[in-house]
Amino acid sequence: MDSIQPNRPIPPTKNTKADASAPSAQSVAKFNEACSAPQIGGAFPTINERQQADDVLINNPNTQEAYWVSNGAAPDAARAAALGASISPPNILDDKIEATEKFINNYQDMRDANTIGADKYFHCKANCEAAQVSDIGSSVAKTISDTREWVDQNIKGDPETASQQDQQANYYGREQGSDNLSKLCTDICQPFRPNGLDSKY
């Protein structure tokens, strides 16, 4: 008879199933690589401008884009890109949100003003204010404006001439806003301001 061995440890059972919560070896390898050496270079289209001399250019293969981030934020941005994050860097996301808010505010002002002929003025001002946020804001402004005009023509049935006039105001606002960052968009868009529009706008 075998002798009894008190307090004998129970051998661990072998788990035959992979732990679904455990990171894959590939993810771990990408993470370690990102921690040690953030990818620098222009393998993908760059979506923002360099702000400081020591900024780092991060390549994100998941979004197929490259973006400049501050030197201090580079390790975190590289880790996010390597591990599959598909979000833009915080400063870019903030610019997109702010530019969109410019359009929302101007649309509400246009409705509140309820003034004949004021639409092109607010078109211009929304594009101008968004463009003054950053190049990202200007890109957002173009996307919103082009989408709006497509809907107006193809869904609402507005004539092409009306869309062309709106797009002229949109383009003017973006170009002048980008070139005159410190100038008020109310002054920039003065050529589109109709008579009778309340001075608060």
mmCIF file of C-alpha atoms in Angstrom:
data_model
loop_
_atom_site.group_PDB
_atom_site.id
_atom_site.type_symbol
_atom_site.label_atom_id
_atom_site.label_comp_id
_atom_site.label_asym_id
_atom_site.label_seq_id
_atom_site.Cartn_x
_atom_site.Cartn_y
_atom_site.Cartn_z
ATOM 1 C CA MET A 1 0.000 0.000 0.000
ATOM 2 C CA ASP A 2 1.256 3.471 -0.833
ATOM 3 C CA SER A 3 2.122 5.619 2.132
ATOM 4 C CA ILE A 4 -0.079 8.605 2.864
ATOM 5 C CA GLN A 5 1.663 11.948 2.294
ATOM 6 C CA PRO A 6 -0.142 14.733 4.177
ATOM 7 C CA ASN A 7 -0.211 18.235 2.704
ATOM 8 C CA ARG A 8 0.916 16.965 -0.647
ATOM 9 C CA PRO A 9 0.340 19.765 -3.182
ATOM 10 C CA ILE A 10 -2.215 19.074 -5.856
ATOM 11 C CA PRO A 11 -0.599 19.213 -9.302
ATOM 12 C CA PRO A 12 -2.075 21.898 -11.534
ATOM 13 C CA THR A 13 -4.471 20.721 -14.202
ATOM 14 C CA LYS A 14 -3.416 21.298 -17.755
ATOM 15 C CA ASN A 15 -5.629 23.756 -19.572
ATOM 16 C CA THR A 16 -6.186 22.517 -23.086
ATOM 17 C CA LYS A 17 -8.024 25.646 -24.233
ATOM 18 C CA ALA A 18 -6.299 28.910 -25.065
ATOM 19 C CA ASP A 19 -7.098 31.758 -22.720
ATOM 20 C CA ALA A 20 -9.265 34.072 -24.794
ATOM 21 C CA SER A 21 -8.274 37.048 -22.686
ATOM 22 C CA ALA A 22 -4.556 36.554 -23.158
ATOM 23 C CA PRO A 23 -2.881 38.728 -25.816
ATOM 24 C CA SER A 24 -1.540 36.942 -28.833
ATOM 25 C CA ALA A 25 2.192 36.541 -29.314
ATOM 26 C CA GLN A 26 1.942 38.829 -32.334
ATOM 27 C CA SER A 27 0.282 41.588 -30.304
ATOM 28 C CA VAL A 28 2.909 41.307 -27.594
ATOM 29 C CA ALA A 29 5.682 41.489 -30.180
ATOM 30 C CA LYS A 30 4.142 44.598 -31.753
ATOM 31 C CA PHE A 31 3.704 46.185 -28.339
ATOM 32 C CA ASN A 32 7.333 45.562 -27.372
ATOM 33 C CA GLU A 33 8.534 46.896 -30.688
ATOM 34 C CA ALA A 34 6.449 50.039 -30.300
ATOM 35 C CA CYS A 35 7.749 50.604 -26.783
ATOM 36 C CA SER A 36 11.356 50.342 -27.859
ATOM 37 C CA ALA A 37 11.235 52.198 -31.168
ATOM 38 C CA PRO A 38 8.222 54.176 -32.419
ATOM 39 C CA GLN A 39 8.026 54.039 -36.196
ATOM 40 C CA ILE A 40 9.213 57.257 -37.751
ATOM 41 C CA GLY A 41 8.769 58.071 -41.407
ATOM 42 C CA GLY A 42 6.209 58.745 -44.090
ATOM 43 C CA ALA A 43 4.961 55.318 -45.150
ATOM 44 C CA PHE A 44 1.368 56.635 -45.231
ATOM 45 C CA PRO A 45 -0.206 60.018 -46.092
ATOM 46 C CA THR A 46 0.462 62.551 -43.340
ATOM 47 C CA ILE A 47 -2.767 64.123 -42.049
ATOM 48 C CA ASN A 48 -1.470 66.984 -39.925
ATOM 49 C CA GLU A 49 1.417 69.442 -39.784
ATOM 50 C CA ARG A 50 4.525 69.360 -37.647
ATOM 51 C CA GLN A 51 4.292 71.862 -34.794
ATOM 52 C CA GLN A 52 7.621 71.480 -32.966
ATOM 53 C CA ALA A 53 11.132 70.567 -34.103
ATOM 54 C CA ASP A 54 11.189 67.438 -31.933
ATOM 55 C CA ASP A 55 7.742 66.152 -32.987
ATOM 56 C CA VAL A 56 7.627 62.491 -34.001
ATOM 57 C CA LEU A 57 5.866 61.137 -37.089
ATOM 58 C CA ILE A 58 3.843 58.016 -36.246
ATOM 59 C CA ASN A 59 2.772 55.499 -38.907
ATOM 60 C CA ASN A 60 -0.564 53.833 -38.161
ATOM 61 C CA PRO A 61 -1.059 50.789 -40.446
ATOM 62 C CA ASN A 62 -4.594 50.300 -39.117
ATOM 63 C CA THR A 63 -5.851 53.655 -40.365
ATOM 64 C CA GLN A 64 -3.336 53.819 -43.249
ATOM 65 C CA GLU A 65 -2.227 57.274 -42.149
ATOM 66 C CA ALA A 66 0.712 59.009 -40.533
ATOM 67 C CA TYR A 67 0.522 61.888 -38.056
ATOM 68 C CA TRP A 68 2.830 64.143 -36.089
ATOM 69 C CA VAL A 69 2.655 63.951 -32.310
ATOM 70 C CA SER A 70 4.672 65.664 -29.623
ATOM 71 C CA ASN A 71 7.859 63.967 -28.508
ATOM 72 C CA GLY A 72 6.374 63.226 -25.092
ATOM 73 C CA ALA A 73 3.249 61.639 -26.580
ATOM 74 C CA ALA A 74 5.158 59.515 -29.108
ATOM 75 C CA PRO A 75 5.519 56.335 -27.009
ATOM 76 C CA ASP A 76 1.793 56.169 -26.219
ATOM 77 C CA ALA A 77 0.835 56.987 -29.812
ATOM 78 C CA ALA A 78 3.186 54.308 -31.140
ATOM 79 C CA ARG A 79 1.782 51.717 -28.739
ATOM 80 C CA ALA A 80 -1.769 52.575 -29.791
ATOM 81 C CA ALA A 81 -0.878 52.272 -33.473
ATOM 82 C CA ALA A 82 0.971 48.979 -32.982
ATOM 83 C CA LEU A 83 -1.836 47.406 -30.959
ATOM 84 C CA GLY A 84 -4.498 48.191 -33.515
ATOM 85 C CA ALA A 85 -6.007 51.464 -32.345
ATOM 86 C CA SER A 86 -7.945 53.071 -35.167
ATOM 87 C CA ILE A 87 -8.483 56.487 -33.591
ATOM 88 C CA SER A 88 -6.760 59.696 -34.513
ATOM 89 C CA PRO A 89 -4.393 61.391 -32.073
ATOM 90 C CA PRO A 90 -6.202 63.534 -29.468
ATOM 91 C CA ASN A 91 -5.254 66.890 -30.993
ATOM 92 C CA ILE A 92 -6.602 65.840 -34.386
ATOM 93 C CA LEU A 93 -9.826 64.512 -32.903
ATOM 94 C CA ASP A 94 -10.273 67.756 -30.974
ATOM 95 C CA ASP A 95 -9.835 69.776 -34.178
ATOM 96 C CA LYS A 96 -12.436 67.677 -35.985
ATOM 97 C CA ILE A 97 -14.912 68.164 -33.154
ATOM 98 C CA GLU A 98 -14.284 71.910 -32.925
ATOM 99 C CA ALA A 99 -14.652 72.385 -36.696
ATOM 100 C CA THR A 100 -17.925 70.475 -36.681
ATOM 101 C CA GLU A 101 -19.183 72.618 -33.806
ATOM 102 C CA LYS A 102 -18.489 75.731 -35.902
ATOM 103 C CA PHE A 103 -20.887 74.426 -38.527
ATOM 104 C CA ILE A 104 -23.545 73.515 -35.989
ATOM 105 C CA ASN A 105 -23.369 76.957 -34.366
ATOM 106 C CA ASN A 106 -23.543 78.793 -37.703
ATOM 107 C CA TYR A 107 -26.454 76.659 -38.877
ATOM 108 C CA GLN A 108 -28.346 77.509 -35.688
ATOM 109 C CA ASP A 109 -27.502 81.213 -36.095
ATOM 110 C CA MET A 110 -28.750 81.132 -39.689
ATOM 111 C CA ARG A 111 -32.070 79.654 -38.561
ATOM 112 C CA ASP A 112 -32.382 82.120 -35.703
ATOM 113 C CA ALA A 113 -31.512 85.096 -37.936
ATOM 114 C CA ASN A 114 -34.165 84.055 -40.485
ATOM 115 C CA THR A 115 -32.904 86.694 -42.913
ATOM 116 C CA ILE A 116 -33.368 86.467 -46.684
ATOM 117 C CA GLY A 117 -30.059 85.982 -48.494
ATOM 118 C CA ALA A 118 -28.074 85.189 -45.329
ATOM 119 C CA ASP A 119 -27.352 81.561 -46.168
ATOM 120 C CA LYS A 120 -24.193 82.281 -48.183
ATOM 121 C CA TYR A 121 -22.860 84.530 -45.428
ATOM 122 C CA PHE A 122 -23.227 81.724 -42.890
ATOM 123 C CA HIS A 123 -21.808 79.224 -45.373
ATOM 124 C CA CYS A 124 -18.743 81.413 -45.681
ATOM 125 C CA LYS A 125 -18.450 82.030 -41.944
ATOM 126 C CA ALA A 126 -18.743 78.364 -40.975
ATOM 127 C CA ASN A 127 -16.011 77.399 -43.442
ATOM 128 C CA CYS A 128 -13.838 80.316 -42.359
ATOM 129 C CA GLU A 129 -14.095 79.525 -38.645
ATOM 130 C CA ALA A 130 -13.447 75.820 -39.217
ATOM 131 C CA ALA A 131 -10.418 76.571 -41.401
ATOM 132 C CA GLN A 132 -8.993 78.824 -38.697
ATOM 133 C CA VAL A 133 -8.989 75.862 -36.306
ATOM 134 C CA SER A 134 -6.326 74.024 -38.347
ATOM 135 C CA ASP A 135 -5.737 72.255 -41.647
ATOM 136 C CA ILE A 136 -7.760 69.394 -40.197
ATOM 137 C CA GLY A 137 -10.607 71.822 -39.572
ATOM 138 C CA SER A 138 -10.413 73.024 -43.177
ATOM 139 C CA SER A 139 -10.635 69.433 -44.383
ATOM 140 C CA VAL A 140 -13.677 68.821 -42.190
ATOM 141 C CA ALA A 141 -15.269 72.002 -43.553
ATOM 142 C CA LYS A 142 -14.814 70.845 -47.146
ATOM 143 C CA THR A 143 -16.282 67.436 -46.388
ATOM 144 C CA ILE A 144 -19.343 68.896 -44.656
ATOM 145 C CA SER A 145 -19.873 71.512 -47.371
ATOM 146 C CA ASP A 146 -19.506 69.069 -50.266
ATOM 147 C CA THR A 147 -21.869 66.604 -48.586
ATOM 148 C CA ARG A 148 -24.427 69.316 -47.918
ATOM 149 C CA GLU A 149 -24.390 70.490 -51.527
ATOM 150 C CA TRP A 150 -24.686 66.929 -52.832
ATOM 151 C CA VAL A 151 -27.765 66.393 -50.668
ATOM 152 C CA ASP A 152 -29.262 69.720 -51.738
ATOM 153 C CA GLN A 153 -28.879 68.848 -55.418
ATOM 154 C CA ASN A 154 -29.590 65.134 -55.450
ATOM 155 C CA ILE A 155 -32.079 64.743 -52.618
ATOM 156 C CA LYS A 156 -33.763 68.115 -52.232
ATOM 157 C CA GLY A 157 -33.624 68.954 -55.943
ATOM 158 C CA ASP A 158 -31.975 72.380 -55.672
ATOM 159 C CA PRO A 159 -30.673 73.787 -58.978
ATOM 160 C CA GLU A 160 -26.979 73.400 -59.806
ATOM 161 C CA THR A 161 -26.532 77.178 -60.000
ATOM 162 C CA ALA A 162 -27.591 77.556 -56.353
ATOM 163 C CA SER A 163 -25.103 74.896 -55.321
ATOM 164 C CA GLN A 164 -22.323 76.586 -57.269
ATOM 165 C CA GLN A 165 -23.020 79.885 -55.514
ATOM 166 C CA ASP A 166 -22.959 78.162 -52.119
ATOM 167 C CA GLN A 167 -19.681 76.449 -52.996
ATOM 168 C CA GLN A 168 -18.145 79.772 -53.965
ATOM 169 C CA ALA A 169 -18.974 81.091 -50.500
ATOM 170 C CA ASN A 170 -17.665 77.871 -48.928
ATOM 171 C CA TYR A 171 -14.373 78.022 -50.806
ATOM 172 C CA TYR A 172 -13.903 81.736 -50.136
ATOM 173 C CA GLY A 173 -14.428 81.204 -46.414
ATOM 174 C CA ARG A 174 -11.942 78.306 -46.217
ATOM 175 C CA GLU A 175 -9.241 80.012 -48.253
ATOM 176 C CA GLN A 176 -9.485 83.371 -46.519
ATOM 177 C CA GLY A 177 -9.779 81.766 -43.094
ATOM 178 C CA SER A 178 -6.635 79.689 -43.640
ATOM 179 C CA ASP A 179 -4.708 82.706 -44.896
ATOM 180 C CA ASN A 180 -5.937 85.136 -42.215
ATOM 181 C CA LEU A 181 -5.915 83.254 -38.938
ATOM 182 C CA SER A 182 -6.155 86.338 -36.745
ATOM 183 C CA LYS A 183 -8.880 88.095 -38.747
ATOM 184 C CA LEU A 184 -12.523 87.868 -37.711
ATOM 185 C CA CYS A 185 -14.597 85.728 -40.031
ATOM 186 C CA THR A 186 -17.425 88.250 -39.749
ATOM 187 C CA ASP A 187 -15.105 90.689 -41.535
ATOM 188 C CA ILE A 188 -13.760 88.122 -43.984
ATOM 189 C CA CYS A 189 -17.277 87.139 -45.072
ATOM 190 C CA GLN A 190 -18.525 90.714 -45.369
ATOM 191 C CA PRO A 191 -18.921 90.382 -49.180
ATOM 192 C CA PHE A 192 -21.687 87.812 -48.547
ATOM 193 C CA ARG A 193 -23.436 89.715 -45.766
ATOM 194 C CA PRO A 194 -26.999 90.700 -46.731
ATOM 195 C CA ASN A 195 -28.710 93.916 -45.812
ATOM 196 C CA GLY A 196 -30.868 93.620 -42.721
ATOM 197 C CA LEU A 197 -28.846 90.902 -40.981
ATOM 198 C CA ASP A 198 -28.648 91.560 -37.240
ATOM 199 C CA SER A 199 -25.268 93.037 -36.241
ATOM 200 C CA LYS A 200 -24.766 90.342 -33.586
ATOM 201 C CA TYR A 201 -24.032 87.934 -36.431
#
